[in-house]
PDB file of C-alpha atoms in Angstrom:
ATOM      1  CA  MET A   1      22.842  37.214 201.433  1.00  0.00           C
ATOM      2  CA  LEU A   2      22.636  40.840 202.473  1.00  0.00           C
ATOM      3  CA  ARG A   3      25.445  43.350 202.815  1.00  0.00           C
ATOM      4  CA  VAL A   4      24.242  45.774 205.458  1.00  0.00           C
ATOM      5  CA  LEU A   5      25.181  49.197 206.785  1.00  0.00           C
ATOM      6  CA  ALA A   6      23.664  50.176 210.145  1.00  0.00           C
ATOM      7  CA  VAL A   7      23.610  53.863 211.099  1.00  0.00           C
ATOM      8  CA  ASP A   8      22.954  55.161 214.626  1.00  0.00           C
ATOM      9  CA  ASP A   9      24.671  57.907 216.611  1.00  0.00           C
ATOM     10  CA  GLU A  10      24.071  56.110 219.938  1.00  0.00           C
ATOM     11  CA  LYS A  11      26.940  53.636 220.206  1.00  0.00           C
ATOM     12  CA  PRO A  12      25.264  51.037 222.513  1.00  0.00           C
ATOM     13  CA  LEU A  13      22.212  50.905 220.247  1.00  0.00           C
ATOM     14  CA  LEU A  14      24.390  50.622 217.145  1.00  0.00           C
ATOM     15  CA  GLU A  15      26.363  47.761 218.679  1.00  0.00           C
ATOM     16  CA  GLU A  16      23.167  45.944 219.661  1.00  0.00           C
ATOM     17  CA  LEU A  17      21.730  46.385 216.171  1.00  0.00           C
ATOM     18  CA  LEU A  18      24.931  45.098 214.569  1.00  0.00           C
ATOM     19  CA  TYR A  19      24.964  42.112 216.920  1.00  0.00           C
ATOM     20  CA  LEU A  20      21.414  41.163 215.930  1.00  0.00           C
ATOM     21  CA  LEU A  21      22.084  41.648 212.227  1.00  0.00           C
ATOM     22  CA  ARG A  22      25.278  39.570 212.313  1.00  0.00           C
ATOM     23  CA  SER A  23      23.364  36.813 214.087  1.00  0.00           C
ATOM     24  CA  ASP A  24      20.999  36.486 211.117  1.00  0.00           C
ATOM     25  CA  ALA A  25      22.091  33.826 208.635  1.00  0.00           C
ATOM     26  CA  ARG A  26      20.732  35.915 205.750  1.00  0.00           C
ATOM     27  CA  VAL A  27      23.207  38.744 206.485  1.00  0.00           C
ATOM     28  CA  LEU A  28      26.576  38.297 204.786  1.00  0.00           C
ATOM     29  CA  SER A  29      28.188  41.361 206.371  1.00  0.00           C
ATOM     30  CA  ALA A  30      27.097  44.185 208.679  1.00  0.00           C
ATOM     31  CA  GLU A  31      29.082  47.412 209.060  1.00  0.00           C
ATOM     32  CA  GLY A  32      28.307  50.326 211.346  1.00  0.00           C
ATOM     33  CA  ALA A  33      28.428  54.112 211.077  1.00  0.00           C
ATOM     34  CA  SER A  34      27.969  56.319 214.126  1.00  0.00           C
ATOM     35  CA  ASP A  35      26.973  59.505 212.311  1.00  0.00           C
ATOM     36  CA  ALA A  36      25.537  60.770 209.041  1.00  0.00           C
ATOM     37  CA  THR A  37      28.916  61.873 207.714  1.00  0.00           C
ATOM     38  CA  GLY A  38      30.430  58.432 208.126  1.00  0.00           C
ATOM     39  CA  ALA A  39      27.335  56.823 206.654  1.00  0.00           C
ATOM     40  CA  LEU A  40      27.397  59.040 203.558  1.00  0.00           C
ATOM     41  CA  ARG A  41      31.115  58.412 203.077  1.00  0.00           C
ATOM     42  CA  ARG A  42      30.530  54.640 203.138  1.00  0.00           C
ATOM     43  CA  ILE A  43      27.433  54.829 200.946  1.00  0.00           C
ATOM     44  CA  THR A  44      29.262  56.987 198.415  1.00  0.00           C
ATOM     45  CA  ARG A  45      31.959  54.340 198.121  1.00  0.00           C
ATOM     46  CA  ALA A  46      29.280  51.705 197.590  1.00  0.00           C
ATOM     47  CA  LEU A  47      27.547  53.772 194.913  1.00  0.00           C
ATOM     48  CA  GLU A  48      30.841  54.375 193.097  1.00  0.00           C
ATOM     49  CA  THR A  49      31.571  50.655 192.814  1.00  0.00           C
ATOM     50  CA  GLY A  50      27.945  49.755 192.101  1.00  0.00           C
ATOM     51  CA  PRO A  51      25.691  47.203 193.834  1.00  0.00           C
ATOM     52  CA  ASP A  52      27.683  44.328 192.324  1.00  0.00           C
ATOM     53  CA  GLY A  53      31.062  45.781 193.284  1.00  0.00           C
ATOM     54  CA  PRO A  54      33.267  44.747 196.217  1.00  0.00           C
ATOM     55  CA  ASP A  55      32.074  47.695 198.343  1.00  0.00           C
ATOM     56  CA  GLY A  56      28.385  47.313 197.502  1.00  0.00           C
ATOM     57  CA  ILE A  57      25.667  47.728 200.129  1.00  0.00           C
ATOM     58  CA  ASP A  58      22.273  46.086 199.771  1.00  0.00           C
ATOM     59  CA  VAL A  59      20.439  47.625 202.736  1.00  0.00           C
ATOM     60  CA  VAL A  60      20.951  50.605 205.044  1.00  0.00           C
ATOM     61  CA  PHE A  61      19.352  50.376 208.500  1.00  0.00           C
ATOM     62  CA  LEU A  62      18.882  54.045 209.425  1.00  0.00           C
ATOM     63  CA  ASP A  63      18.140  55.783 212.683  1.00  0.00           C
ATOM     64  CA  ILE A  64      16.060  58.935 212.128  1.00  0.00           C
ATOM     65  CA  HIS A  65      17.125  61.351 214.877  1.00  0.00           C
ATOM     66  CA  MET A  66      20.855  62.015 214.536  1.00  0.00           C
ATOM     67  CA  ALA A  67      23.055  65.077 214.860  1.00  0.00           C
ATOM     68  CA  GLY A  68      23.409  66.934 211.568  1.00  0.00           C
ATOM     69  CA  LEU A  69      21.552  65.134 208.804  1.00  0.00           C
ATOM     70  CA  THR A  70      18.656  62.926 209.884  1.00  0.00           C
ATOM     71  CA  GLY A  71      17.934  59.468 208.555  1.00  0.00           C
ATOM     72  CA  LEU A  72      15.135  60.961 206.462  1.00  0.00           C
ATOM     73  CA  ASP A  73      17.632  63.403 204.925  1.00  0.00           C
ATOM     74  CA  ILE A  74      19.946  60.536 204.007  1.00  0.00           C
ATOM     75  CA  ALA A  75      17.077  58.584 202.462  1.00  0.00           C
ATOM     76  CA  ARG A  76      16.101  61.616 200.362  1.00  0.00           C
ATOM     77  CA  LEU A  77      19.674  61.876 199.102  1.00  0.00           C
ATOM     78  CA  LEU A  78      19.726  58.182 198.221  1.00  0.00           C
ATOM     79  CA  ALA A  79      16.477  58.524 196.278  1.00  0.00           C
ATOM     80  CA  GLY A  80      18.315  60.673 193.724  1.00  0.00           C
ATOM     81  CA  PHE A  81      20.535  57.788 192.602  1.00  0.00           C
ATOM     82  CA  ALA A  82      19.660  55.220 189.944  1.00  0.00           C
ATOM     83  CA  ARG A  83      20.578  52.152 192.014  1.00  0.00           C
ATOM     84  CA  PRO A  84      20.695  53.056 195.709  1.00  0.00           C
ATOM     85  CA  PRO A  85      20.595  50.500 198.533  1.00  0.00           C
ATOM     86  CA  LEU A  86      17.308  49.644 200.182  1.00  0.00           C
ATOM     87  CA  VAL A  87      16.374  51.548 203.336  1.00  0.00           C
ATOM     88  CA  VAL A  88      14.973  50.262 206.634  1.00  0.00           C
ATOM     89  CA  PHE A  89      14.314  52.862 209.323  1.00  0.00           C
ATOM     90  CA  VAL A  90      15.054  51.916 212.939  1.00  0.00           C
ATOM     91  CA  THR A  91      13.755  54.570 215.320  1.00  0.00           C
ATOM     92  CA  ALA A  92      12.171  55.242 218.692  1.00  0.00           C
ATOM     93  CA  HIS A  93       9.627  57.595 217.121  1.00  0.00           C
ATOM     94  CA  GLU A  94       6.311  56.461 215.640  1.00  0.00           C
ATOM     95  CA  GLY A  95       5.436  59.757 213.997  1.00  0.00           C
ATOM     96  CA  PHE A  96       7.648  59.475 210.899  1.00  0.00           C
ATOM     97  CA  ALA A  97       6.186  56.282 209.406  1.00  0.00           C
ATOM     98  CA  VAL A  98       4.233  58.053 206.666  1.00  0.00           C
ATOM     99  CA  GLN A  99       7.285  60.074 205.574  1.00  0.00           C
ATOM    100  CA  ALA A 100       9.400  56.925 205.683  1.00  0.00           C
ATOM    101  CA  PHE A 101       7.139  54.995 203.351  1.00  0.00           C
ATOM    102  CA  ASP A 102       6.756  58.015 201.084  1.00  0.00           C
ATOM    103  CA  LEU A 103      10.525  57.614 200.679  1.00  0.00           C
ATOM    104  CA  LYS A 104       9.945  53.960 199.659  1.00  0.00           C
ATOM    105  CA  ALA A 105      11.395  52.443 202.826  1.00  0.00           C
ATOM    106  CA  VAL A 106      11.242  48.664 202.975  1.00  0.00           C
ATOM    107  CA  ASP A 107      10.284  48.694 206.649  1.00  0.00           C
ATOM    108  CA  TYR A 108       9.949  50.849 209.762  1.00  0.00           C
ATOM    109  CA  VAL A 109      11.168  49.193 212.962  1.00  0.00           C
ATOM    110  CA  LEU A 110      10.557  50.733 216.378  1.00  0.00           C
ATOM    111  CA  LYS A 111      13.081  50.757 219.193  1.00  0.00           C
ATOM    112  CA  PRO A 112      13.730  48.935 221.412  1.00  0.00           C
ATOM    113  CA  VAL A 113      14.417  46.504 218.596  1.00  0.00           C
ATOM    114  CA  ARG A 114      13.032  43.022 219.115  1.00  0.00           C
ATOM    115  CA  PRO A 115      14.971  40.234 217.352  1.00  0.00           C
ATOM    116  CA  GLU A 116      11.867  38.796 215.719  1.00  0.00           C
ATOM    117  CA  ARG A 117      10.828  42.217 214.412  1.00  0.00           C
ATOM    118  CA  LEU A 118      14.290  42.853 212.974  1.00  0.00           C
ATOM    119  CA  ALA A 119      14.218  39.400 211.389  1.00  0.00           C
ATOM    120  CA  GLU A 120      10.977  40.391 209.648  1.00  0.00           C
ATOM    121  CA  ALA A 121      12.657  43.521 208.288  1.00  0.00           C
ATOM    122  CA  VAL A 122      15.537  41.407 206.975  1.00  0.00           C
ATOM    123  CA  ARG A 123      13.030  39.074 205.318  1.00  0.00           C
ATOM    124  CA  ARG A 124      11.310  41.989 203.595  1.00  0.00           C
ATOM    125  CA  ALA A 125      14.653  43.298 202.343  1.00  0.00           C
ATOM    126  CA  CYS A 126      15.585  39.854 201.007  1.00  0.00           C
ATOM    127  CA  ASP A 127      12.208  39.548 199.289  1.00  0.00           C
ATOM    128  CA  GLN A 128      12.563  42.974 197.706  1.00  0.00           C
ATOM    129  CA  LEU A 129      16.063  42.243 196.415  1.00  0.00           C
ATOM    130  CA  GLY A 130      14.798  38.959 195.016  1.00  0.00           C
ATOM    131  CA  ARG A 131      11.943  40.671 193.194  1.00  0.00           C
ATOM    132  CA  THR A 132      14.302  43.303 191.791  1.00  0.00           C
ATOM    133  CA  ALA A 133      16.725  40.643 190.550  1.00  0.00           C
ATOM    134  CA  ALA A 134      13.852  38.764 188.928  1.00  0.00           C
ATOM    135  CA  ARG A 135      12.856  41.745 186.777  1.00  0.00           C
ATOM    136  CA  PRO A 136      15.346  41.782 183.897  1.00  0.00           C
ATOM    137  CA  GLY A 137      16.294  45.140 182.423  1.00  0.00           C
ATOM    138  CA  GLU A 138      15.235  47.087 185.522  1.00  0.00           C
ATOM    139  CA  ALA A 139      17.686  49.216 187.466  1.00  0.00           C
ATOM    140  CA  GLY A 140      17.915  47.183 190.639  1.00  0.00           C
ATOM    141  CA  GLY A 141      19.069  47.571 194.153  1.00  0.00           C
ATOM    142  CA  GLY A 142      17.052  50.706 194.936  1.00  0.00           C
ATOM    143  CA  PRO A 143      14.245  51.305 197.340  1.00  0.00           C
ATOM    144  CA  PRO A 144      11.057  49.605 196.192  1.00  0.00           C
ATOM    145  CA  GLY A 145       8.461  51.443 194.203  1.00  0.00           C
ATOM    146  CA  PRO A 146       4.809  51.132 195.111  1.00  0.00           C
ATOM    147  CA  ALA A 147       4.482  47.702 193.504  1.00  0.00           C
ATOM    148  CA  ALA A 148       7.180  46.257 195.727  1.00  0.00           C
ATOM    149  CA  ALA A 149       6.143  47.667 199.089  1.00  0.00           C
ATOM    150  CA  PRO A 150       4.323  45.507 201.649  1.00  0.00           C
ATOM    151  CA  ALA A 151       0.650  45.235 200.730  1.00  0.00           C
ATOM    152  CA  ARG A 152      -2.498  44.918 202.805  1.00  0.00           C
ATOM    153  CA  HIS A 153      -3.466  41.586 204.290  1.00  0.00           C
ATOM    154  CA  GLU A 154      -5.517  40.233 207.210  1.00  0.00           C
ATOM    155  CA  ALA A 155      -8.806  41.933 206.474  1.00  0.00           C
ATOM    156  CA  GLY A 156      -7.017  44.932 205.041  1.00  0.00           C
ATOM    157  CA  ALA A 157      -4.615  45.744 207.878  1.00  0.00           C
ATOM    158  CA  GLY A 158      -1.812  43.214 208.133  1.00  0.00           C
ATOM    159  CA  PRO A 159       1.678  42.890 206.760  1.00  0.00           C
ATOM    160  CA  ALA A 160       1.963  41.877 203.168  1.00  0.00           C
ATOM    161  CA  PRO A 161       2.685  38.378 201.897  1.00  0.00           C
ATOM    162  CA  ALA A 162       5.786  38.140 199.751  1.00  0.00           C
ATOM    163  CA  GLY A 163       5.233  39.130 196.146  1.00  0.00           C
ATOM    164  CA  SER A 164       2.007  41.036 196.669  1.00  0.00           C
ATOM    165  CA  THR A 165       1.508  44.468 195.098  1.00  0.00           C
ATOM    166  CA  THR A 166      -0.066  47.720 196.222  1.00  0.00           C
ATOM    167  CA  ASP A 167      -0.374  51.412 195.578  1.00  0.00           C
ATOM    168  CA  ARG A 168       1.459  52.877 198.595  1.00  0.00           C
ATOM    169  CA  ALA A 169      -0.498  56.134 198.382  1.00  0.00           C
ATOM    170  CA  ALA A 170      -3.680  54.058 198.848  1.00  0.00           C
ATOM    171  CA  GLU A 171      -2.538  52.901 202.288  1.00  0.00           C
ATOM    172  CA  ILE A 172      -1.466  54.431 205.567  1.00  0.00           C
ATOM    173  CA  ALA A 173       1.110  52.941 207.931  1.00  0.00           C
ATOM    174  CA  VAL A 174       0.042  52.363 211.542  1.00  0.00           C
ATOM    175  CA  GLU A 175       1.916  50.856 214.486  1.00  0.00           C
ATOM    176  CA  LEU A 176       0.282  47.993 216.356  1.00  0.00           C
ATOM    177  CA  GLY A 177       2.282  46.411 219.146  1.00  0.00           C
ATOM    178  CA  GLY A 178       5.584  47.443 217.587  1.00  0.00           C
ATOM    179  CA  VAL A 179       4.638  46.045 214.159  1.00  0.00           C
ATOM    180  CA  THR A 180       4.041  48.340 211.206  1.00  0.00           C
ATOM    181  CA  ARG A 181       0.809  47.503 209.409  1.00  0.00           C
ATOM    182  CA  PHE A 182      -0.861  49.085 206.408  1.00  0.00           C
ATOM    183  CA  VAL A 183      -4.492  50.172 206.444  1.00  0.00           C
ATOM    184  CA  PRO A 184      -6.065  50.729 203.004  1.00  0.00           C
ATOM    185  CA  VAL A 185      -7.506  54.214 202.717  1.00  0.00           C
ATOM    186  CA  ALA A 186     -10.550  52.635 201.070  1.00  0.00           C
ATOM    187  CA  ASP A 187     -11.297  50.847 204.372  1.00  0.00           C
ATOM    188  CA  ILE A 188     -11.441  54.088 206.357  1.00  0.00           C
ATOM    189  CA  ALA A 189     -14.954  55.450 206.942  1.00  0.00           C
ATOM    190  CA  TYR A 190     -14.008  58.589 208.836  1.00  0.00           C
ATOM    191  CA  VAL A 191     -11.156  60.196 210.751  1.00  0.00           C
ATOM    192  CA  GLU A 192     -11.418  61.855 214.152  1.00  0.00           C
ATOM    193  CA  ALA A 193      -8.973  64.486 215.426  1.00  0.00           C
ATOM    194  CA  GLN A 194      -7.492  63.748 218.850  1.00  0.00           C
ATOM    195  CA  GLY A 195      -5.022  66.508 219.679  1.00  0.00           C
ATOM    196  CA  ASP A 196      -1.874  66.052 217.586  1.00  0.00           C
ATOM    197  CA  TYR A 197      -3.137  62.613 216.553  1.00  0.00           C
ATOM    198  CA  ALA A 198      -5.860  61.316 214.264  1.00  0.00           C
ATOM    199  CA  ARG A 199      -7.960  58.220 214.860  1.00  0.00           C
ATOM    200  CA  LEU A 200      -8.818  56.249 211.726  1.00  0.00           C
ATOM    201  CA  HIS A 201     -12.179  54.483 211.967  1.00  0.00           C
ATOM    202  CA  THR A 202     -12.768  51.360 209.864  1.00  0.00           C
ATOM    203  CA  ASP A 203     -15.442  48.671 209.960  1.00  0.00           C
ATOM    204  CA  ALA A 204     -12.982  46.426 211.804  1.00  0.00           C
ATOM    205  CA  GLY A 205     -11.859  48.920 214.455  1.00  0.00           C
ATOM    206  CA  SER A 206      -9.774  52.069 214.833  1.00  0.00           C
ATOM    207  CA  HIS A 207      -6.106  53.070 214.621  1.00  0.00           C
ATOM    208  CA  LEU A 208      -4.304  56.077 216.111  1.00  0.00           C
ATOM    209  CA  VAL A 209      -1.682  57.855 213.985  1.00  0.00           C
ATOM    210  CA  ARG A 210       0.377  60.945 214.764  1.00  0.00           C
ATOM    211  CA  ILE A 211      -0.711  62.976 211.744  1.00  0.00           C
ATOM    212  CA  PRO A 212      -2.749  66.206 211.885  1.00  0.00           C
ATOM    213  CA  LEU A 213      -6.255  66.003 210.479  1.00  0.00           C
ATOM    214  CA  SER A 214      -5.464  68.911 208.138  1.00  0.00           C
ATOM    215  CA  THR A 215      -2.645  66.880 206.566  1.00  0.00           C
ATOM    216  CA  LEU A 216      -4.932  63.928 205.904  1.00  0.00           C
ATOM    217  CA  GLU A 217      -7.601  66.289 204.544  1.00  0.00           C
ATOM    218  CA  GLU A 218      -5.180  67.620 201.938  1.00  0.00           C
ATOM    219  CA  ARG A 219      -3.669  64.231 201.151  1.00  0.00           C
ATOM    220  CA  TRP A 220      -6.968  62.375 200.741  1.00  0.00           C
ATOM    221  CA  ALA A 221      -9.116  65.021 199.047  1.00  0.00           C
ATOM    222  CA  GLU A 222      -8.753  63.256 195.700  1.00  0.00           C
ATOM    223  CA  ARG A 223      -9.814  60.007 197.355  1.00  0.00           C
ATOM    224  CA  GLY A 224     -13.208  61.410 198.284  1.00  0.00           C
ATOM    225  CA  PHE A 225     -12.619  62.563 201.857  1.00  0.00           C
ATOM    226  CA  VAL A 226     -14.303  65.786 202.951  1.00  0.00           C
ATOM    227  CA  ARG A 227     -14.028  67.875 206.099  1.00  0.00           C
ATOM    228  CA  ILE A 228     -17.377  68.144 207.883  1.00  0.00           C
ATOM    229  CA  HIS A 229     -16.192  69.536 211.217  1.00  0.00           C
ATOM    230  CA  ARG A 230     -12.981  70.698 212.868  1.00  0.00           C
ATOM    231  CA  ARG A 231     -12.835  67.223 214.437  1.00  0.00           C
ATOM    232  CA  HIS A 232     -13.988  65.010 211.575  1.00  0.00           C
ATOM    233  CA  LEU A 233     -12.956  64.018 208.062  1.00  0.00           C
ATOM    234  CA  VAL A 234     -15.357  61.662 206.288  1.00  0.00           C
ATOM    235  CA  ALA A 235     -15.250  59.452 203.207  1.00  0.00           C
ATOM    236  CA  LEU A 236     -18.050  60.854 201.075  1.00  0.00           C
ATOM    237  CA  GLY A 237     -19.017  57.418 199.794  1.00  0.00           C
ATOM    238  CA  ARG A 238     -19.487  56.144 203.350  1.00  0.00           C
ATOM    239  CA  ILE A 239     -22.169  58.684 204.267  1.00  0.00           C
ATOM    240  CA  GLU A 240     -25.450  56.773 204.551  1.00  0.00           C
ATOM    241  CA  GLU A 241     -27.734  59.554 205.778  1.00  0.00           C
ATOM    242  CA  LEU A 242     -27.807  63.347 205.992  1.00  0.00           C
ATOM    243  CA  ARG A 243     -30.034  64.662 208.763  1.00  0.00           C
ATOM    244  CA  LEU A 244     -31.309  68.234 209.325  1.00  0.00           C
ATOM    245  CA  ASP A 245     -32.772  68.796 212.764  1.00  0.00           C
ATOM    246  CA  SER A 246     -33.605  72.175 214.334  1.00  0.00           C
ATOM    247  CA  GLY A 247     -30.980  74.002 212.322  1.00  0.00           C
ATOM    248  CA  THR A 248     -28.217  71.453 212.931  1.00  0.00           C
ATOM    249  CA  THR A 249     -26.804  69.036 210.371  1.00  0.00           C
ATOM    250  CA  SER A 250     -25.391  65.589 210.987  1.00  0.00           C
ATOM    251  CA  VAL A 251     -24.457  62.526 208.952  1.00  0.00           C
ATOM    252  CA  ARG A 252     -24.629  58.841 209.690  1.00  0.00           C
ATOM    253  CA  VAL A 253     -21.530  56.833 208.843  1.00  0.00           C
ATOM    254  CA  GLY A 254     -22.062  53.220 209.796  1.00  0.00           C
ATOM    255  CA  SER A 255     -23.147  53.269 213.434  1.00  0.00           C
ATOM    256  CA  ALA A 256     -21.654  56.729 214.076  1.00  0.00           C
ATOM    257  CA  GLN A 257     -23.687  59.931 213.987  1.00  0.00           C
ATOM    258  CA  LEU A 258     -21.338  62.845 213.262  1.00  0.00           C
ATOM    259  CA  GLN A 259     -22.128  66.530 213.571  1.00  0.00           C
ATOM    260  CA  VAL A 260     -21.553  68.792 210.564  1.00  0.00           C
ATOM    261  CA  SER A 261     -20.467  72.332 211.333  1.00  0.00           C
ATOM    262  CA  ARG A 262     -22.334  75.251 209.763  1.00  0.00           C
ATOM    263  CA  ARG A 263     -19.149  76.210 207.938  1.00  0.00           C
ATOM    264  CA  HIS A 264     -19.070  72.870 206.087  1.00  0.00           C
ATOM    265  CA  ALA A 265     -22.792  72.041 205.839  1.00  0.00           C
ATOM    266  CA  ARG A 266     -23.546  73.759 202.520  1.00  0.00           C
ATOM    267  CA  GLN A 267     -20.496  72.337 200.747  1.00  0.00           C
ATOM    268  CA  LEU A 268     -21.320  68.857 202.017  1.00  0.00           C
ATOM    269  CA  ARG A 269     -24.938  69.079 200.801  1.00  0.00           C
ATOM    270  CA  ASP A 270     -23.722  70.207 197.373  1.00  0.00           C
ATOM    271  CA  LEU A 271     -21.256  67.326 197.146  1.00  0.00           C
ATOM    272  CA  LEU A 272     -23.888  64.789 198.156  1.00  0.00           C
ATOM    273  CA  MET A 273     -26.356  66.213 195.616  1.00  0.00           C
ATOM    274  CA  ARG A 274     -23.761  66.021 192.855  1.00  0.00           C
ATOM    275  CA  ARG A 275     -22.975  62.446 193.789  1.00  0.00           C
ATOM    276  CA  ALA A 276     -26.655  61.504 193.777  1.00  0.00           C
ATOM    277  CA  THR A 277     -27.365  63.111 190.379  1.00  0.00           C
ATOM    278  CA  GLY A 278     -24.036  62.346 188.712  1.00  0.00           C
TER     279      GLY A 278
END
C-alpha cells in the first residue's frame, strides 16, 4: 500500500489527481501540496522519520512547471538523500521525459491524466517498492537505479514487464498516445533533425522526440553515432554502403539514402576505414 504525496500548483488539477489516487485500492493515503515549498516541508518531515516512520512517503507525484522550484529541481534535491521517496512526474509537457528518467523517475505521465494511465504509474511504483524490499541490505525507498527502471518490450519499444532490467542510458523515452515507451538506442539506425525535434528511425518505424540533434550527437557519440550532415546523425554500424558520385558523398542505411556533407565526409570515410580494418 502506497503513501503518496501529490504536488501541483493548479488546485483543480491537484484535486483531480488526489481523487484518482485515493480511488486506487493500492494507495493507502494521498496528501496534496500546492507549491514546492509545501512539498519540500512535507518531504523533509518524511525523510526525518524515515520511510518506515509514521510520516513516511513512498511516492511523490510531481508536476514539473511550478512557481519557484520546478518538479525537476525537487527531484534533484531528493536524489541527494540515501532513502528518498520514488518520483512520478505528472506534466502537460512532453519535452522533459529524458531529464525525468535521467533523474531515475519511475514514470512520466502526461496531462490530462487518464485513470488507466495513472493506474499504470501506481503499478510501476508498487513493483519498484516490491523489488527494493526484496533486496536485503540495500538502502530502499529511493528512486530506482537503471536495473529497476522499465525495460524495453514489444519489439524493443514497449513498456517493461515487471522485474525486467535495463541500462537506462541505452534507451530513450518517447511518448506514443499518452504512454511513455522506451526505444533501445541499439534499435535506432539514424536520427533526422526536424526543427526543435528529432525523428528516430528504427527498422520498425519512427518516433519524434523534442531533443536537439546536437544533444543526441553528444550523448550517443560513445555508442557509435556520427554526424554526417546538419540534418542527420547515423549509427556507424548501420551504414551498409558509402557512395561517391560526382563529388558528392552519400550512405545507405537500410532503405534510406542519406547525403553526407563535405564537412563530415572525410571524417566519416576515416571512421569506416578504421572499422573495416580494425
